[in-house]
Amino acid sequence: MPPHLQLVCACLVLSASIVGPSRVHAQRVHRVFLGYYAAFGGLEVEQIPFDEVTHLSHAFLALDDQGKVLKSDRVPSKALVDAAHQHRVKVLLSVGGGKTTLGLAKAAADKEQLRKLVAEIVEVVAGSGYDGVDLNWEFPSDRKTRQGFTELVKELRDQLDAQATKDSHGEYLLTAALPPSGRLGKYIDSGAVQSRVDWFNLAAYDMSGPWEKTAGHHAPLFASPYDPDKSWRSVSSAVEYWSKERGVPVERLVVGLPMYGRLMPVKQPHEPLDPEKRDQHGAMDFREIRQLAGKDWTAMWDDKSKVPWLRSPEGDRLVCYDDRNSIHSKAD
């Protein structure tokens, strides 16, 4: 997830899914519309469309590479929590983000450091009135971090439950991010942690970018037959992987739907990516995409993948993104 993007309103990741029973002893959650609110994205609290979401994840409580919490004057935010609660919107404190992978791995590898880190997180949650924790570890990548992820989820659940009992709070929510395929998904022991989380947030976006060998839609509903990576690169494949191969009930998956795009220096989707042109890639928020669409970029539609894309006037660049039609297709 691009760290600079404001994830509510014009530039957002909106997760939508029907969620049935969560943990056995937890409250029943019926429908989740969750938006990520980036602390440094430029959107003020009073600009948030609270009537369009049921939950917010406040991103991020970040860590340094040694697993220590980084201080910030924007996270936590009691003003955000209070405003959301006035609209009956729950707020989760999102811990992690793309730049904290090393820090989470470091903390999770040491039992005492892990306990202290979780205690600090829970203290922030309780002290600022958050409704729970969204674990955004992007992502465990080997056997050691697989075990560390499991231990972190367990410790979070135990301490959140203990805090709820201590302060007579209703049960705190705990959610966790999942990658879209088995390449990294194999390093998450879903069987060991799913009884401890209320739901999983499936990162069904960023499936294409400069880190891949071929260009492609970064959040296609269905894989294109022309895509060399069609075996895994689609929202439907991501849901199928976790629900059928890994045994996560579909009602426990909240599917992340991006409203930002990926700029790529190619003529067509599914062309090979030139590693020498990595600096020509970029993430574009929805406002920027709308500006391009209103100029001389050509709007295209991939009917196989059910997503739009834009072609530059020169025909040498494209932007893959989501619009109203593709979002509706995924939500249906």
Short mmCIF file of C-alpha atoms in Angstrom, two decimals:
data_model
loop_
_atom_site.label_atom_id
_atom_site.label_comp_id
_atom_site.label_asym_id
_atom_site.label_seq_id
_atom_site.Cartn_x
_atom_site.Cartn_y
_atom_site.Cartn_z
CA MET A 1 0.00 0.00 0.00
CA PRO A 2 1.54 3.33 -0.97
CA PRO A 3 2.42 5.00 2.34
CA HIS A 4 1.59 8.55 1.21
CA LEU A 5 -1.97 7.91 0.10
CA GLN A 6 -4.91 9.27 2.04
CA LEU A 7 -7.18 6.30 2.35
CA VAL A 8 -10.55 7.91 2.86
CA CYS A 9 -12.53 10.08 0.45
CA ALA A 10 -10.85 10.84 -2.89
CA CYS A 11 -7.91 8.51 -2.39
CA LEU A 12 -8.91 5.52 -0.41
CA VAL A 13 -8.77 1.84 0.07
CA LEU A 14 -12.30 0.85 0.94
CA SER A 15 -12.74 -2.68 2.19
CA ALA A 16 -16.20 -4.13 1.74
CA SER A 17 -17.52 -7.53 2.69
CA ILE A 18 -20.32 -9.21 4.52
CA VAL A 19 -18.92 -10.52 7.77
CA GLY A 20 -20.84 -13.10 9.74
CA PRO A 21 -19.89 -14.47 13.15
CA SER A 22 -16.36 -13.52 14.05
CA ARG A 23 -14.58 -15.12 16.99
CA VAL A 24 -16.75 -17.62 18.81
CA HIS A 25 -17.16 -15.36 21.85
CA ALA A 26 -17.17 -12.04 19.99
CA GLN A 27 -19.97 -9.72 19.10
CA ARG A 28 -21.75 -10.37 15.82
CA VAL A 29 -20.58 -8.09 13.00
CA HIS A 30 -22.82 -8.04 9.94
CA ARG A 31 -21.35 -5.75 7.33
CA VAL A 32 -18.01 -3.99 7.25
CA PHE A 33 -17.13 -0.94 5.17
CA LEU A 34 -13.67 -0.06 6.36
CA GLY A 35 -11.50 2.82 5.22
CA TYR A 36 -7.85 3.44 6.03
CA TYR A 37 -7.24 6.95 7.33
CA ALA A 38 -3.61 7.93 6.81
CA ALA A 39 -2.24 10.16 9.55
CA PHE A 40 -0.19 12.26 7.14
CA GLY A 41 -2.42 12.15 4.08
CA GLY A 42 -3.70 15.71 4.27
CA LEU A 43 -7.36 14.93 4.93
CA GLU A 44 -8.66 16.61 8.07
CA VAL A 45 -10.90 14.72 10.47
CA GLU A 46 -13.88 16.95 9.69
CA GLN A 47 -13.58 16.02 5.99
CA ILE A 48 -14.02 12.29 6.57
CA PRO A 49 -17.33 10.95 5.15
CA PHE A 50 -18.24 9.00 8.26
CA ASP A 51 -21.65 8.12 6.85
CA GLU A 52 -19.97 5.99 4.16
CA VAL A 53 -18.01 3.66 6.47
CA THR A 54 -18.67 1.44 9.45
CA HIS A 55 -15.04 1.23 10.56
CA LEU A 56 -11.82 3.20 10.17
CA SER A 57 -8.26 1.98 10.52
CA HIS A 58 -5.99 4.80 11.67
CA ALA A 59 -2.70 4.30 9.84
CA PHE A 60 -0.14 3.86 11.18
CA LEU A 61 1.39 3.30 14.57
CA ALA A 62 4.82 2.61 13.09
CA LEU A 63 7.95 0.93 14.41
CA ASP A 64 11.62 1.46 13.73
CA ASP A 65 13.82 -1.40 12.51
CA GLN A 66 14.55 -2.40 16.11
CA GLY A 67 10.88 -2.88 16.90
CA LYS A 68 10.43 0.31 18.91
CA VAL A 69 7.31 2.46 18.53
CA LEU A 70 7.98 5.67 16.62
CA LYS A 71 6.58 8.74 18.31
CA SER A 72 4.15 10.88 16.32
CA ASP A 73 1.94 13.88 16.98
CA ARG A 74 -0.73 12.44 14.64
CA VAL A 75 -1.03 8.91 16.01
CA PRO A 76 -2.86 8.32 18.27
CA SER A 77 -5.68 10.82 17.74
CA LYS A 78 -8.44 11.10 20.31
CA ALA A 79 -10.04 13.77 18.10
CA LEU A 80 -10.43 11.21 15.31
CA VAL A 81 -11.82 8.60 17.67
CA ASP A 82 -14.30 11.01 19.25
CA ALA A 83 -15.52 12.28 15.87
CA ALA A 84 -15.96 8.74 14.56
CA HIS A 85 -17.82 7.61 17.66
CA GLN A 86 -20.24 10.51 17.29
CA HIS A 87 -21.17 8.91 13.95
CA ARG A 88 -21.22 5.38 15.42
CA VAL A 89 -18.10 4.45 13.47
CA LYS A 90 -15.55 2.21 15.16
CA VAL A 91 -11.85 3.07 14.89
CA LEU A 92 -8.99 0.57 14.88
CA LEU A 93 -5.39 1.54 15.52
CA SER A 94 -3.48 0.18 12.53
CA VAL A 95 -0.06 -1.09 13.58
CA GLY A 96 2.65 -1.55 11.00
CA GLY A 97 2.59 -0.56 7.36
CA GLY A 98 4.98 -1.35 4.54
CA LYS A 99 8.00 0.24 6.22
CA THR A 100 7.77 -1.60 9.53
CA THR A 101 8.32 -5.18 8.37
CA LEU A 102 11.79 -5.37 9.92
CA GLY A 103 10.62 -3.84 13.18
CA LEU A 104 7.72 -6.23 13.59
CA ALA A 105 9.98 -9.19 12.80
CA LYS A 106 12.55 -7.98 15.34
CA ALA A 107 9.99 -7.55 18.11
CA ALA A 108 8.19 -10.81 17.39
CA ALA A 109 11.44 -12.79 17.59
CA ASP A 110 11.96 -11.97 21.28
CA LYS A 111 9.26 -13.02 23.74
CA GLU A 112 9.92 -10.26 26.28
CA GLN A 113 10.23 -7.52 23.66
CA LEU A 114 7.01 -8.76 22.07
CA ARG A 115 5.18 -8.62 25.40
CA LYS A 116 6.37 -5.07 26.05
CA LEU A 117 5.51 -3.90 22.52
CA VAL A 118 1.99 -5.29 22.74
CA ALA A 119 1.54 -3.75 26.18
CA GLU A 120 2.51 -0.36 24.72
CA ILE A 121 0.08 -0.82 21.81
CA VAL A 122 -2.78 -1.81 24.11
CA GLU A 123 -2.05 1.15 26.38
CA VAL A 124 -2.38 3.49 23.38
CA VAL A 125 -5.60 1.79 22.29
CA ALA A 126 -7.23 2.00 25.71
CA GLY A 127 -5.93 5.46 26.52
CA SER A 128 -7.24 7.05 23.32
CA GLY A 129 -10.52 5.16 23.08
CA TYR A 130 -9.78 3.05 20.01
CA ASP A 131 -12.00 0.04 19.41
CA GLY A 132 -9.20 -2.37 18.66
CA VAL A 133 -6.08 -3.12 16.63
CA ASP A 134 -5.55 -3.71 12.93
CA LEU A 135 -2.28 -5.62 12.45
CA ASN A 136 -0.76 -4.50 9.16
CA TRP A 137 2.39 -6.61 8.92
CA GLU A 138 3.24 -6.53 5.19
CA PHE A 139 4.14 -9.45 5.29
CA PRO A 140 5.91 -12.36 7.00
CA SER A 141 8.34 -13.86 4.47
CA ASP A 142 10.01 -16.91 6.00
CA ARG A 143 9.48 -19.61 8.63
CA LYS A 144 10.78 -17.46 11.45
CA THR A 145 8.48 -14.53 10.72
CA ARG A 146 5.59 -16.94 10.13
CA GLN A 147 5.94 -18.05 13.74
CA GLY A 148 6.50 -14.48 14.87
CA PHE A 149 3.25 -13.38 13.22
CA THR A 150 1.36 -16.11 15.08
CA GLU A 151 2.92 -15.15 18.40
CA LEU A 152 2.13 -11.47 17.82
CA VAL A 153 -1.53 -12.18 17.07
CA LYS A 154 -1.83 -14.39 20.15
CA GLU A 155 -0.22 -11.78 22.40
CA LEU A 156 -2.41 -9.01 21.00
CA ARG A 157 -5.56 -11.06 21.55
CA ASP A 158 -4.61 -12.01 25.10
CA GLN A 159 -3.68 -8.49 26.18
CA LEU A 160 -6.67 -6.88 24.46
CA ASP A 161 -9.01 -9.30 26.23
CA ALA A 162 -7.30 -8.63 29.55
CA GLN A 163 -7.60 -4.88 29.01
CA ALA A 164 -11.29 -5.21 28.15
CA THR A 165 -11.88 -6.98 31.45
CA LYS A 166 -9.81 -4.44 33.36
CA ASP A 167 -11.57 -1.33 32.09
CA SER A 168 -15.05 -2.88 31.60
CA HIS A 169 -14.79 -2.16 27.88
CA GLY A 170 -16.68 -4.22 25.36
CA GLU A 171 -14.50 -6.68 23.46
CA TYR A 172 -11.73 -5.03 21.51
CA LEU A 173 -11.56 -5.88 17.83
CA LEU A 174 -8.46 -7.47 16.32
CA THR A 175 -7.95 -7.72 12.56
CA ALA A 176 -4.96 -8.66 10.42
CA ALA A 177 -3.87 -8.06 6.84
CA LEU A 178 -3.43 -10.93 4.38
CA PRO A 179 -1.44 -10.91 1.10
CA PRO A 180 -3.31 -11.79 -2.11
CA SER A 181 -1.49 -15.01 -3.04
CA GLY A 182 0.42 -17.98 -1.74
CA ARG A 183 3.80 -16.48 -2.50
CA LEU A 184 3.66 -14.73 0.87
CA GLY A 185 0.44 -16.26 2.13
CA LYS A 186 2.26 -19.50 2.91
CA TYR A 187 4.07 -17.63 5.68
CA ILE A 188 0.85 -16.89 7.56
CA ASP A 189 -0.54 -19.71 9.68
CA SER A 190 -4.19 -18.85 9.19
CA GLY A 191 -5.33 -21.93 11.06
CA ALA A 192 -3.46 -20.86 14.18
CA VAL A 193 -4.67 -17.26 14.22
CA GLN A 194 -8.14 -17.11 12.69
CA SER A 195 -9.85 -18.01 15.96
CA ARG A 196 -8.16 -14.97 17.53
CA VAL A 197 -9.06 -12.32 14.97
CA ASP A 198 -12.45 -10.84 14.17
CA TRP A 199 -11.72 -10.76 10.46
CA PHE A 200 -8.88 -10.61 7.94
CA ASN A 201 -8.29 -7.64 5.65
CA LEU A 202 -7.34 -9.12 2.28
CA ALA A 203 -4.92 -6.89 0.38
CA ALA A 204 -6.50 -7.45 -3.03
CA TYR A 205 -4.48 -4.67 -4.65
CA ASP A 206 -0.85 -3.89 -5.57
CA MET A 207 -0.80 -7.09 -7.60
CA SER A 208 1.26 -5.28 -10.20
CA GLY A 209 4.08 -2.78 -9.93
CA PRO A 210 7.80 -2.31 -10.55
CA TRP A 211 8.56 -5.33 -8.35
CA GLU A 212 6.92 -7.69 -10.89
CA LYS A 213 8.33 -8.98 -14.18
CA THR A 214 5.22 -8.16 -16.21
CA ALA A 215 2.77 -5.27 -16.19
CA GLY A 216 -0.82 -5.87 -15.25
CA HIS A 217 -3.90 -4.53 -13.52
CA HIS A 218 -3.09 -4.11 -9.87
CA ALA A 219 -6.56 -5.21 -8.71
CA PRO A 220 -8.34 -7.17 -11.48
CA LEU A 221 -11.53 -8.95 -10.52
CA PHE A 222 -10.70 -11.85 -12.83
CA ALA A 223 -7.39 -12.87 -14.34
CA SER A 224 -6.83 -12.06 -17.99
CA PRO A 225 -5.99 -15.02 -20.26
CA TYR A 226 -3.18 -12.85 -21.62
CA ASP A 227 -1.57 -12.38 -18.22
CA PRO A 228 1.51 -14.59 -17.63
CA ASP A 229 0.66 -14.41 -13.91
CA LYS A 230 -3.00 -15.32 -14.38
CA SER A 231 -2.74 -18.19 -11.89
CA TRP A 232 -2.78 -15.76 -8.96
CA ARG A 233 -3.24 -12.15 -10.12
CA SER A 234 -6.91 -11.40 -9.46
CA VAL A 235 -9.27 -10.61 -6.62
CA SER A 236 -11.24 -13.79 -7.28
CA SER A 237 -8.05 -15.88 -7.10
CA ALA A 238 -7.08 -14.20 -3.83
CA VAL A 239 -10.44 -14.98 -2.23
CA GLU A 240 -10.33 -18.54 -3.57
CA TYR A 241 -6.81 -19.10 -2.26
CA TRP A 242 -7.67 -18.09 1.28
CA SER A 243 -11.14 -19.61 1.43
CA LYS A 244 -10.56 -22.90 -0.40
CA GLU A 245 -6.86 -23.66 -0.03
CA ARG A 246 -6.31 -22.15 3.41
CA GLY A 247 -9.69 -22.75 4.99
CA VAL A 248 -10.60 -19.18 5.94
CA PRO A 249 -14.40 -18.77 5.77
CA VAL A 250 -15.36 -16.19 3.16
CA GLU A 251 -17.44 -14.35 5.75
CA ARG A 252 -14.20 -13.67 7.63
CA LEU A 253 -12.54 -11.95 4.64
CA VAL A 254 -12.86 -8.20 4.16
CA VAL A 255 -11.68 -7.54 0.61
CA GLY A 256 -9.56 -4.44 0.05
CA LEU A 257 -10.63 -2.43 -3.01
CA PRO A 258 -8.23 0.30 -4.18
CA MET A 259 -9.17 3.73 -5.37
CA TYR A 260 -5.67 4.66 -6.40
CA GLY A 261 -3.87 3.61 -9.55
CA ARG A 262 -0.53 2.37 -10.83
CA LEU A 263 1.35 4.21 -13.59
CA MET A 264 3.48 1.89 -15.75
CA PRO A 265 5.83 2.62 -18.70
CA VAL A 266 4.29 0.09 -21.11
CA LYS A 267 1.89 0.21 -24.06
CA GLN A 268 -0.46 -2.56 -22.97
CA PRO A 269 -1.25 -4.50 -19.82
CA HIS A 270 0.66 -7.79 -19.50
CA GLU A 271 3.76 -6.61 -21.36
CA PRO A 272 7.18 -7.36 -19.85
CA LEU A 273 8.46 -4.65 -17.52
CA ASP A 274 11.84 -3.11 -18.24
CA PRO A 275 13.87 -3.11 -14.99
CA GLU A 276 15.74 -0.06 -16.31
CA LYS A 277 12.50 1.93 -16.15
CA ARG A 278 11.64 1.33 -12.50
CA ASP A 279 11.85 5.06 -11.82
CA GLN A 280 9.06 5.66 -14.35
CA HIS A 281 6.49 3.78 -12.28
CA GLY A 282 4.30 5.55 -9.79
CA ALA A 283 1.19 5.48 -7.62
CA MET A 284 -1.57 7.94 -8.49
CA ASP A 285 -4.42 8.98 -6.27
CA PHE A 286 -7.95 9.13 -7.60
CA ARG A 287 -7.92 12.89 -8.04
CA GLU A 288 -4.89 12.65 -10.32
CA ILE A 289 -6.49 9.85 -12.33
CA ARG A 290 -9.67 11.88 -12.86
CA GLN A 291 -7.57 14.77 -14.14
CA LEU A 292 -5.86 12.52 -16.69
CA ALA A 293 -9.19 11.06 -17.80
CA GLY A 294 -10.48 14.58 -18.37
CA LYS A 295 -7.57 15.43 -20.66
CA ASP A 296 -6.29 13.51 -23.65
CA TRP A 297 -5.64 10.14 -22.08
CA THR A 298 -7.82 7.40 -23.59
CA ALA A 299 -10.15 5.48 -21.30
CA MET A 300 -10.03 1.72 -21.87
CA TRP A 301 -11.92 -1.22 -20.37
CA ASP A 302 -10.64 -4.77 -19.92
CA ASP A 303 -13.75 -6.90 -20.16
CA LYS A 304 -11.88 -10.05 -19.14
CA SER A 305 -10.61 -8.59 -15.89
CA LYS A 306 -13.53 -6.15 -15.38
CA VAL A 307 -11.32 -3.14 -14.68
CA PRO A 308 -10.54 0.13 -16.48
CA TRP A 309 -7.22 1.58 -17.56
CA LEU A 310 -5.95 4.75 -19.21
CA ARG A 311 -3.57 5.02 -22.16
CA SER A 312 -1.30 8.04 -22.57
CA PRO A 313 -1.58 10.21 -25.72
CA GLU A 314 1.81 8.89 -26.87
CA GLY A 315 0.73 5.31 -26.22
CA ASP A 316 3.81 4.51 -24.15
CA ARG A 317 2.30 4.64 -20.65
CA LEU A 318 -0.80 3.34 -18.92
CA VAL A 319 -2.58 3.72 -15.61
CA CYS A 320 -4.40 0.76 -14.07
CA TYR A 321 -7.04 1.71 -11.51
CA ASP A 322 -10.59 1.09 -10.30
CA ASP A 323 -13.71 3.11 -11.05
CA ARG A 324 -17.35 2.97 -10.00
CA ASN A 325 -18.15 0.11 -12.39
CA SER A 326 -15.26 -2.11 -11.32
CA ILE A 327 -15.89 -1.47 -7.63
CA HIS A 328 -19.54 -2.42 -8.09
CA SER A 329 -18.52 -5.61 -9.92
CA LYS A 330 -16.29 -6.63 -7.03
CA ALA A 331 -18.86 -5.74 -4.38
CA ASP A 332 -21.51 -7.79 -6.16
#
